mmCIF file of C-alpha atoms in Angstrom:
data_model
loop_
_atom_site.group_PDB
_atom_site.id
_atom_site.type_symbol
_atom_site.label_atom_id
_atom_site.label_comp_id
_atom_site.label_asym_id
_atom_site.label_seq_id
_atom_site.Cartn_x
_atom_site.Cartn_y
_atom_site.Cartn_z
ATOM 1 C CA UNK A 7 134.007 195.155 44.721
ATOM 2 C CA UNK A 8 132.156 192.363 43.062
ATOM 3 C CA UNK A 9 129.165 192.051 44.574
ATOM 4 C CA UNK A 10 128.528 187.983 46.474
ATOM 5 C CA UNK A 11 126.462 186.671 43.552
ATOM 6 C CA UNK A 12 129.349 187.340 40.943
ATOM 7 C CA UNK A 13 131.325 185.934 43.342
ATOM 8 C CA UNK A 14 130.184 182.129 43.302
ATOM 9 C CA UNK A 15 127.723 181.915 40.735
ATOM 10 C CA UNK A 16 126.660 178.776 41.906
ATOM 11 C CA UNK A 17 124.480 180.663 44.993
ATOM 12 C CA UNK A 18 122.991 183.108 42.145
ATOM 13 C CA UNK A 19 121.847 180.316 40.839
ATOM 14 C CA UNK A 20 120.684 178.336 43.905
ATOM 15 C CA UNK A 21 118.752 181.804 45.530
ATOM 16 C CA UNK A 22 117.255 181.730 41.347
ATOM 17 C CA UNK A 23 115.818 177.849 42.096
ATOM 18 C CA UNK A 24 114.316 178.990 45.348
ATOM 19 C CA UNK A 25 112.234 181.849 44.611
ATOM 20 C CA UNK A 26 110.734 180.804 41.264
ATOM 21 C CA UNK A 27 109.857 177.419 44.245
ATOM 22 C CA UNK A 28 108.571 179.627 46.443
ATOM 23 C CA UNK A 29 106.123 181.609 43.116
ATOM 24 C CA UNK A 30 105.731 178.129 41.889
ATOM 25 C CA UNK A 31 103.682 176.784 45.203
ATOM 26 C CA UNK A 32 101.824 180.253 45.608
ATOM 27 C CA UNK A 33 100.522 180.392 42.577
ATOM 28 C CA UNK A 34 99.251 176.834 42.917
ATOM 29 C CA UNK A 35 97.972 176.423 46.395
ATOM 30 C CA UNK A 36 95.588 179.651 45.000
ATOM 31 C CA UNK A 37 94.426 178.420 41.387
ATOM 32 C CA UNK A 38 90.734 176.854 41.007
ATOM 33 C CA UNK A 39 89.854 173.732 41.675
ATOM 34 C CA UNK A 40 89.883 171.033 38.549
ATOM 35 C CA UNK A 41 87.297 170.689 37.014
ATOM 36 C CA UNK A 42 87.025 167.746 34.435
ATOM 37 C CA UNK A 43 88.342 168.483 30.677
ATOM 38 C CA UNK A 44 85.501 168.568 28.002
ATOM 39 C CA UNK A 45 86.335 167.575 25.021
ATOM 40 C CA UNK A 46 84.149 169.274 22.394
ATOM 41 C CA UNK A 47 86.908 171.036 20.620
ATOM 42 C CA UNK A 48 88.971 167.779 20.611
ATOM 43 C CA UNK A 49 91.817 166.765 17.764
ATOM 44 C CA UNK A 50 92.806 163.208 16.764
ATOM 45 C CA UNK A 51 95.378 164.216 13.408
ATOM 46 C CA UNK A 52 97.053 160.889 12.883
ATOM 47 C CA UNK A 53 94.985 157.745 11.891
ATOM 48 C CA UNK A 54 98.479 156.336 11.576
ATOM 49 C CA UNK A 55 99.118 156.526 15.033
ATOM 50 C CA UNK A 56 95.539 154.656 15.709
ATOM 51 C CA UNK A 57 96.172 152.057 13.612
ATOM 52 C CA UNK A 58 99.356 151.086 14.930
ATOM 53 C CA UNK A 59 98.359 151.891 18.429
ATOM 54 C CA UNK A 60 94.718 148.307 17.780
ATOM 55 C CA UNK A 61 97.745 146.803 16.019
ATOM 56 C CA UNK A 62 99.396 146.320 19.073
ATOM 57 C CA UNK A 63 97.424 146.339 21.049
ATOM 58 C CA UNK A 64 94.962 143.122 19.151
ATOM 59 C CA UNK A 65 98.298 141.633 19.113
ATOM 60 C CA UNK A 66 98.875 141.682 22.871
ATOM 61 C CA UNK A 67 94.604 140.585 23.217
ATOM 62 C CA UNK A 68 95.791 137.924 21.279
ATOM 63 C CA UNK A 69 98.485 136.194 22.999
ATOM 64 C CA UNK A 70 96.524 136.067 26.007
ATOM 65 C CA UNK A 71 94.030 134.180 24.021
ATOM 66 C CA UNK A 72 97.026 131.713 24.232
ATOM 67 C CA UNK A 73 97.884 131.933 27.640
ATOM 68 C CA UNK A 74 94.306 132.116 28.825
ATOM 69 C CA UNK A 75 94.017 127.991 27.223
ATOM 70 C CA UNK A 76 97.606 127.718 29.382
ATOM 71 C CA UNK A 77 95.103 128.476 31.877
ATOM 72 C CA UNK A 78 92.701 126.102 31.052
ATOM 73 C CA UNK A 79 94.348 123.191 30.692
ATOM 74 C CA UNK A 80 96.152 123.269 33.848
ATOM 75 C CA UNK A 81 93.502 123.926 36.202
ATOM 76 C CA UNK A 82 91.069 121.882 33.905
ATOM 77 C CA UNK A 83 92.747 120.238 31.767
ATOM 78 C CA UNK A 84 89.299 120.734 29.434
ATOM 79 C CA UNK A 85 87.165 123.370 30.352
ATOM 80 C CA UNK A 86 84.210 121.644 31.647
ATOM 81 C CA UNK A 87 86.843 120.654 34.197
ATOM 82 C CA UNK A 88 87.406 124.242 35.231
ATOM 83 C CA UNK A 89 85.812 125.604 38.350
ATOM 84 C CA UNK A 90 84.042 128.942 38.256
ATOM 85 C CA UNK A 91 85.117 129.755 42.190
ATOM 86 C CA UNK A 92 86.410 127.026 42.393
ATOM 87 C CA UNK A 93 86.588 124.948 46.158
ATOM 88 C CA UNK A 94 88.225 124.709 49.345
ATOM 89 C CA UNK A 95 90.402 121.951 48.634
ATOM 90 C CA UNK A 96 94.084 120.459 48.934
ATOM 91 C CA UNK A 97 96.151 122.219 47.006
ATOM 92 C CA UNK A 98 94.036 125.164 46.777
ATOM 93 C CA UNK A 99 93.462 126.067 42.272
ATOM 94 C CA UNK A 100 93.709 130.206 42.978
ATOM 95 C CA UNK A 101 91.883 131.177 40.175
ATOM 96 C CA UNK A 102 88.391 132.607 39.316
ATOM 97 C CA UNK A 103 86.416 132.472 36.442
ATOM 98 C CA UNK A 104 87.113 135.989 36.572
ATOM 99 C CA UNK A 105 91.042 136.036 35.871
ATOM 100 C CA UNK A 106 89.982 133.794 32.641
ATOM 101 C CA UNK A 107 89.393 137.123 31.250
ATOM 102 C CA UNK A 108 91.243 139.920 32.266
ATOM 103 C CA UNK A 109 90.659 143.127 30.406
ATOM 104 C CA UNK A 110 94.057 142.623 28.544
ATOM 105 C CA UNK A 111 92.618 145.697 25.841
ATOM 106 C CA UNK A 112 94.717 148.680 25.193
ATOM 107 C CA UNK A 113 92.610 150.997 24.103
ATOM 108 C CA UNK A 114 93.928 153.592 22.068
ATOM 109 C CA UNK A 115 92.256 156.718 24.191
ATOM 110 C CA UNK A 116 91.854 158.076 27.439
ATOM 111 C CA UNK A 117 90.879 155.726 30.137
ATOM 112 C CA UNK A 118 88.005 157.461 32.567
ATOM 113 C CA UNK A 119 85.451 157.169 35.069
ATOM 114 C CA UNK A 120 82.512 158.798 33.254
ATOM 115 C CA UNK A 121 79.776 158.773 36.545
ATOM 116 C CA UNK A 122 79.874 158.169 40.230
ATOM 117 C CA UNK A 123 83.130 156.194 41.413
ATOM 118 C CA UNK A 124 80.417 154.188 43.366
ATOM 119 C CA UNK A 125 78.628 151.883 41.965
ATOM 120 C CA UNK A 126 76.466 154.113 38.725
ATOM 121 C CA UNK A 127 80.093 154.979 36.434
ATOM 122 C CA UNK A 128 81.322 153.113 34.037
ATOM 123 C CA UNK A 129 84.764 153.573 32.769
ATOM 124 C CA UNK A 130 84.909 154.695 28.865
ATOM 125 C CA UNK A 131 87.538 155.022 26.197
ATOM 126 C CA UNK A 132 87.667 157.649 24.835
ATOM 127 C CA UNK A 133 85.118 160.283 24.946
ATOM 128 C CA UNK A 134 87.053 163.244 23.347
ATOM 129 C CA UNK A 135 86.022 160.740 20.469
ATOM 130 C CA UNK A 136 82.187 161.479 20.350
ATOM 131 C CA UNK A 137 82.212 164.823 21.991
ATOM 132 C CA UNK A 138 81.478 166.679 18.707
ATOM 133 C CA UNK A 139 80.255 163.640 16.259
ATOM 134 C CA UNK A 140 76.848 164.620 14.950
ATOM 135 C CA UNK A 141 74.395 161.956 15.194
ATOM 136 C CA UNK A 142 76.096 161.083 18.526
ATOM 137 C CA UNK A 143 74.004 157.963 20.189
ATOM 138 C CA UNK A 144 74.068 155.920 24.155
ATOM 139 C CA UNK A 145 71.913 153.639 25.020
ATOM 140 C CA UNK A 146 71.184 152.599 28.270
ATOM 141 C CA UNK A 147 70.000 150.248 29.048
ATOM 142 C CA UNK A 148 69.038 149.745 33.111
ATOM 143 C CA UNK A 149 68.872 152.506 35.023
ATOM 144 C CA UNK A 150 67.666 152.048 38.338
ATOM 145 C CA UNK A 151 67.401 155.660 40.139
ATOM 146 C CA UNK A 152 70.606 156.086 39.545
ATOM 147 C CA UNK A 153 72.043 158.216 36.100
ATOM 148 C CA UNK A 154 75.436 159.061 37.582
ATOM 149 C CA UNK A 155 76.834 158.053 33.832
ATOM 150 C CA UNK A 156 74.779 159.350 31.388
ATOM 151 C CA UNK A 157 73.935 162.906 33.122
ATOM 152 C CA UNK A 158 78.205 162.717 33.515
ATOM 153 C CA UNK A 159 78.550 161.739 29.914
ATOM 154 C CA UNK A 160 75.126 164.120 28.628
ATOM 155 C CA UNK A 161 76.858 167.787 30.552
ATOM 156 C CA UNK A 162 80.738 166.827 29.230
ATOM 157 C CA UNK A 163 79.964 166.648 25.053
ATOM 158 C CA UNK A 164 78.001 168.630 22.781
ATOM 159 C CA UNK A 165 74.866 166.816 20.161
ATOM 160 C CA UNK A 166 75.546 163.313 22.610
ATOM 161 C CA UNK A 167 72.092 162.009 22.994
ATOM 162 C CA UNK A 168 71.151 159.483 25.752
ATOM 163 C CA UNK A 169 67.563 156.507 25.126
ATOM 164 C CA UNK A 170 66.990 154.669 28.419
ATOM 165 C CA UNK A 171 65.089 152.012 29.474
ATOM 166 C CA UNK A 172 64.237 150.167 32.342
ATOM 167 C CA UNK A 173 60.767 148.447 33.052
ATOM 168 C CA UNK A 174 61.659 148.863 36.796
ATOM 169 C CA UNK A 175 61.371 152.458 37.765
ATOM 170 C CA UNK A 176 59.433 155.780 35.140
ATOM 171 C CA UNK A 177 62.010 158.291 34.626
ATOM 172 C CA UNK A 178 65.290 158.621 34.720
ATOM 173 C CA UNK A 179 67.513 158.994 38.582
ATOM 174 C CA UNK A 180 66.979 162.581 39.500
ATOM 175 C CA UNK A 181 70.826 163.720 38.436
ATOM 176 C CA UNK A 182 68.979 163.446 34.781
ATOM 177 C CA UNK A 183 65.419 164.048 35.536
ATOM 178 C CA UNK A 184 66.374 167.571 37.587
ATOM 179 C CA UNK A 185 68.024 169.234 35.041
ATOM 180 C CA UNK A 186 66.410 170.383 31.804
ATOM 181 C CA UNK A 187 69.389 171.157 30.522
ATOM 182 C CA UNK A 188 69.830 167.517 30.508
ATOM 183 C CA UNK A 189 67.192 166.034 29.883
ATOM 184 C CA UNK A 190 66.055 167.213 26.433
ATOM 185 C CA UNK A 191 68.297 165.251 24.582
ATOM 186 C CA UNK A 192 67.576 162.708 27.007
ATOM 187 C CA UNK A 193 64.964 160.163 26.166
ATOM 188 C CA UNK A 194 63.285 157.078 28.728
ATOM 189 C CA UNK A 195 61.371 154.578 28.138
ATOM 190 C CA UNK A 196 59.404 151.670 30.420
ATOM 191 C CA UNK A 197 61.012 148.337 27.963
ATOM 192 C CA UNK A 198 63.517 145.694 28.344
ATOM 193 C CA UNK A 199 66.480 144.382 26.151
ATOM 194 C CA UNK A 200 65.682 140.826 24.999
ATOM 195 C CA UNK A 201 66.779 139.000 22.778
ATOM 196 C CA UNK A 202 62.829 138.377 21.336
ATOM 197 C CA UNK A 203 60.710 140.657 20.900
ATOM 198 C CA UNK A 204 57.212 140.746 23.222
ATOM 199 C CA UNK A 205 55.612 143.857 23.534
ATOM 200 C CA UNK A 206 51.690 142.894 22.424
ATOM 201 C CA UNK A 207 48.862 144.431 24.262
ATOM 202 C CA UNK A 208 49.316 141.484 27.252
ATOM 203 C CA UNK A 209 53.142 142.073 26.971
ATOM 204 C CA UNK A 210 53.784 142.788 30.453
ATOM 205 C CA UNK A 211 56.638 145.134 30.861
ATOM 206 C CA UNK A 212 57.184 145.112 27.381
ATOM 207 C CA UNK A 213 60.082 144.041 25.616
ATOM 208 C CA UNK A 214 62.133 144.363 22.747
ATOM 209 C CA UNK A 215 65.429 142.920 20.816
ATOM 210 C CA UNK A 216 67.984 146.717 20.543
ATOM 211 C CA UNK A 217 67.740 146.016 16.593
ATOM 212 C CA UNK A 218 64.103 146.533 17.033
ATOM 213 C CA UNK A 219 64.177 149.613 18.942
ATOM 214 C CA UNK A 220 66.977 150.973 17.176
ATOM 215 C CA UNK A 221 64.625 150.858 14.026
ATOM 216 C CA UNK A 222 61.259 152.959 16.581
ATOM 217 C CA UNK A 223 63.823 155.662 16.970
ATOM 218 C CA UNK A 224 65.377 155.394 13.179
ATOM 219 C CA UNK A 225 69.006 154.907 14.352
ATOM 220 C CA UNK A 226 71.555 151.920 12.389
ATOM 221 C CA UNK A 227 74.850 152.160 14.876
ATOM 222 C CA UNK A 228 75.322 153.883 18.623
ATOM 223 C CA UNK A 229 77.867 154.917 19.680
ATOM 224 C CA UNK A 230 77.487 154.656 22.935
ATOM 225 C CA UNK A 231 75.888 150.756 24.915
ATOM 226 C CA UNK A 232 75.113 151.184 28.226
ATOM 227 C CA UNK A 233 73.461 147.814 29.821
ATOM 228 C CA UNK A 234 72.772 146.404 33.270
ATOM 229 C CA UNK A 235 69.912 143.326 32.987
ATOM 230 C CA UNK A 236 71.059 141.185 35.779
ATOM 231 C CA UNK A 237 72.034 138.344 33.779
ATOM 232 C CA UNK A 238 70.183 138.466 31.273
ATOM 233 C CA UNK A 239 73.394 139.712 29.119
ATOM 234 C CA UNK A 240 73.303 135.797 28.110
ATOM 235 C CA UNK A 241 71.296 135.219 25.818
ATOM 236 C CA UNK A 242 69.923 138.981 24.787
ATOM 237 C CA UNK A 243 73.594 139.009 23.893
ATOM 238 C CA UNK A 244 73.918 135.291 22.525
ATOM 239 C CA UNK A 245 70.893 136.093 19.883
ATOM 240 C CA UNK A 246 71.955 140.180 19.504
ATOM 241 C CA UNK A 247 75.488 139.144 17.953
ATOM 242 C CA UNK A 248 74.601 136.039 15.657
ATOM 243 C CA UNK A 249 73.148 137.106 13.322
ATOM 244 C CA UNK A 250 76.013 139.797 12.315
ATOM 245 C CA UNK A 251 78.259 137.203 12.772
ATOM 246 C CA UNK A 252 76.551 135.256 9.738
ATOM 247 C CA UNK A 253 76.596 138.212 7.931
ATOM 248 C CA UNK A 254 79.875 139.211 8.450
ATOM 249 C CA UNK A 255 78.756 142.663 10.061
ATOM 250 C CA UNK A 256 80.300 143.898 12.542
ATOM 251 C CA UNK A 257 77.976 144.764 15.090
ATOM 252 C CA UNK A 258 76.127 147.936 15.744
ATOM 253 C CA UNK A 259 77.497 149.776 18.640
ATOM 254 C CA UNK A 260 80.965 150.911 18.814
ATOM 255 C CA UNK A 261 81.520 150.306 22.584
ATOM 256 C CA UNK A 262 79.314 148.196 25.403
ATOM 257 C CA UNK A 263 79.635 148.848 29.460
ATOM 258 C CA UNK A 264 78.360 145.661 30.705
ATOM 259 C CA UNK A 265 77.978 144.185 34.372
ATOM 260 C CA UNK A 266 78.288 140.658 33.576
ATOM 261 C CA UNK A 267 75.983 138.384 36.712
ATOM 262 C CA UNK A 268 77.461 134.475 35.919
ATOM 263 C CA UNK A 269 74.304 133.526 38.975
ATOM 264 C CA UNK A 270 73.909 129.643 38.018
ATOM 265 C CA UNK A 271 76.689 129.404 35.534
ATOM 266 C CA UNK A 272 79.191 126.568 34.335
ATOM 267 C CA UNK A 273 82.370 127.624 32.789
ATOM 268 C CA UNK A 274 82.179 125.892 30.404
ATOM 269 C CA UNK A 275 79.119 127.699 28.889
ATOM 270 C CA UNK A 276 80.631 131.040 29.994
ATOM 271 C CA UNK A 277 83.481 130.760 28.040
ATOM 272 C CA UNK A 278 81.203 129.513 24.503
ATOM 273 C CA UNK A 279 79.107 132.927 24.617
ATOM 274 C CA UNK A 280 82.424 135.138 25.829
ATOM 275 C CA UNK A 281 84.649 133.615 22.478
ATOM 276 C CA UNK A 282 80.756 134.781 20.929
ATOM 277 C CA UNK A 283 80.886 137.827 21.379
ATOM 278 C CA UNK A 284 85.351 137.537 21.151
ATOM 279 C CA UNK A 285 84.067 136.395 18.140
ATOM 280 C CA UNK A 286 82.572 139.853 16.673
ATOM 281 C CA UNK A 287 85.445 142.066 18.076
ATOM 282 C CA UNK A 288 84.747 143.036 21.522
ATOM 283 C CA UNK A 289 87.763 143.968 23.731
ATOM 284 C CA UNK A 290 87.315 144.582 27.005
ATOM 285 C CA UNK A 291 89.973 146.930 27.634
ATOM 286 C CA UNK A 292 89.021 148.280 31.486
ATOM 287 C CA UNK A 293 87.089 145.496 34.315
ATOM 288 C CA UNK A 294 86.870 145.825 38.002
ATOM 289 C CA UNK A 295 84.492 143.069 40.594
ATOM 290 C CA UNK A 296 81.442 144.594 41.722
ATOM 291 C CA UNK A 297 81.877 145.017 45.037
ATOM 292 C CA UNK A 298 78.803 147.455 46.145
ATOM 293 C CA UNK A 299 76.930 143.703 45.509
ATOM 294 C CA UNK A 300 80.330 141.008 47.650
ATOM 295 C CA UNK A 301 79.213 143.523 50.938
ATOM 296 C CA UNK A 302 76.136 143.064 50.150
ATOM 297 C CA UNK A 303 75.749 140.303 50.014
ATOM 298 C CA UNK A 304 78.732 138.420 52.785
ATOM 299 C CA UNK A 305 80.073 135.061 51.836
ATOM 300 C CA UNK A 306 78.808 135.005 48.564
ATOM 301 C CA UNK A 307 81.174 134.448 45.945
ATOM 302 C CA UNK A 308 82.561 138.399 43.528
ATOM 303 C CA UNK A 309 79.878 136.754 41.050
ATOM 304 C CA UNK A 310 79.768 140.131 39.427
ATOM 305 C CA UNK A 311 82.371 142.652 37.412
ATOM 306 C CA UNK A 312 81.679 145.680 35.154
ATOM 307 C CA UNK A 313 83.592 145.252 31.682
ATOM 308 C CA UNK A 314 84.416 147.974 29.411
ATOM 309 C CA UNK A 315 84.820 146.791 25.831
ATOM 310 C CA UNK A 316 85.480 148.302 22.548
ATOM 311 C CA UNK A 317 84.830 146.871 19.167
ATOM 312 C CA UNK A 318 87.175 146.353 16.970
ATOM 313 C CA UNK A 319 84.630 145.346 13.661
ATOM 314 C CA UNK A 320 83.679 148.225 11.369
ATOM 315 C CA UNK A 321 84.338 151.756 11.136
ATOM 316 C CA UNK A 322 83.634 152.937 14.784
ATOM 317 C CA UNK A 323 84.869 156.876 16.117
ATOM 318 C CA UNK A 324 86.568 155.274 17.924
ATOM 319 C CA UNK A 325 89.185 152.889 15.525
ATOM 320 C CA UNK A 326 88.392 154.631 12.646
ATOM 321 C CA UNK A 327 89.185 158.237 12.193
ATOM 322 C CA UNK A 328 86.770 158.619 8.832
ATOM 323 C CA UNK A 329 84.799 161.456 11.449
ATOM 324 C CA UNK A 330 87.426 163.395 11.989
ATOM 325 C CA UNK A 331 87.833 165.367 14.799
ATOM 326 C CA UNK A 332 89.032 169.074 13.910
ATOM 327 C CA UNK A 333 90.178 172.035 16.382
ATOM 328 C CA UNK A 334 88.004 174.781 17.072
ATOM 329 C CA UNK A 335 87.494 177.422 13.506
ATOM 330 C CA UNK A 336 88.668 174.257 11.474
ATOM 331 C CA UNK A 337 86.212 172.688 8.790
ATOM 332 C CA UNK A 338 83.717 171.327 9.334
ATOM 333 C CA UNK A 339 82.133 168.356 8.249
ATOM 334 C CA UNK A 340 78.667 167.221 6.698
ATOM 335 C CA UNK A 341 77.234 165.806 9.798
ATOM 336 C CA UNK A 342 78.457 169.098 12.436
#
């Protein structure tokens, strides 16, 4: 006599599905908690795919530049007539300065927050691209007792080293300072970053340009540059960028995590500076307002915003497969 499953195959299929679903649910409940992945053995095999993604991202960004000019014309009609944060008026203009500079470039790799979810963490493009790179050079300028970004970056890469600078503190934050295994790849000095050098005996605090810091450390390239210098980014980046533009050379870093402080800036002044960054090949792929600051200073404008930029010029690790990424056991480049 045929069984119920033979007479009703659909019933058998349904029963099997229920059993499988129950097994998967029980397995998920007992699975270990997820941890941030390690990118030491990441592999990016197809340079043509990378080139194509970068081209598409730039095409999208160029469209945004056209849209920006339309927005300036709409609310200006020229940039000197546009407000950073328009006053309450009738009709009310629905924009702020940040609407003119969206993070319209798409990172061609994974994008993730490195460091704390609150103040201190930064959004990074393609951490896997430098996880095996030797040398892997990171500069972090502006520490302020919080080093969750630097600590996670060090813990998730094999060879990255961090050079930290901040004249307002004496060391990295506890996330790095209290971990001997991380501190071996971290180097700190109480210096400031500026558009001009001032580090003689009478100069306190000592100030260095980025190129001077790099020369001091024997570096010609920085993979990841994090800068938070309380509005001095305008003078500092302007002084840094201009010589490279005049020489027709790419900037000496692969990506930039920057907090932008627009205190007291006029729209036309800000846009001239921002367009200098774009002319040098910097493309923002992520942004977020600094809500912590705005909450602390209730009633103030949203004067601070975090931006992450990719440098699309040169052959840095985020836009070029010059330093190839190979799976475990493969042939290594001379840098490995």
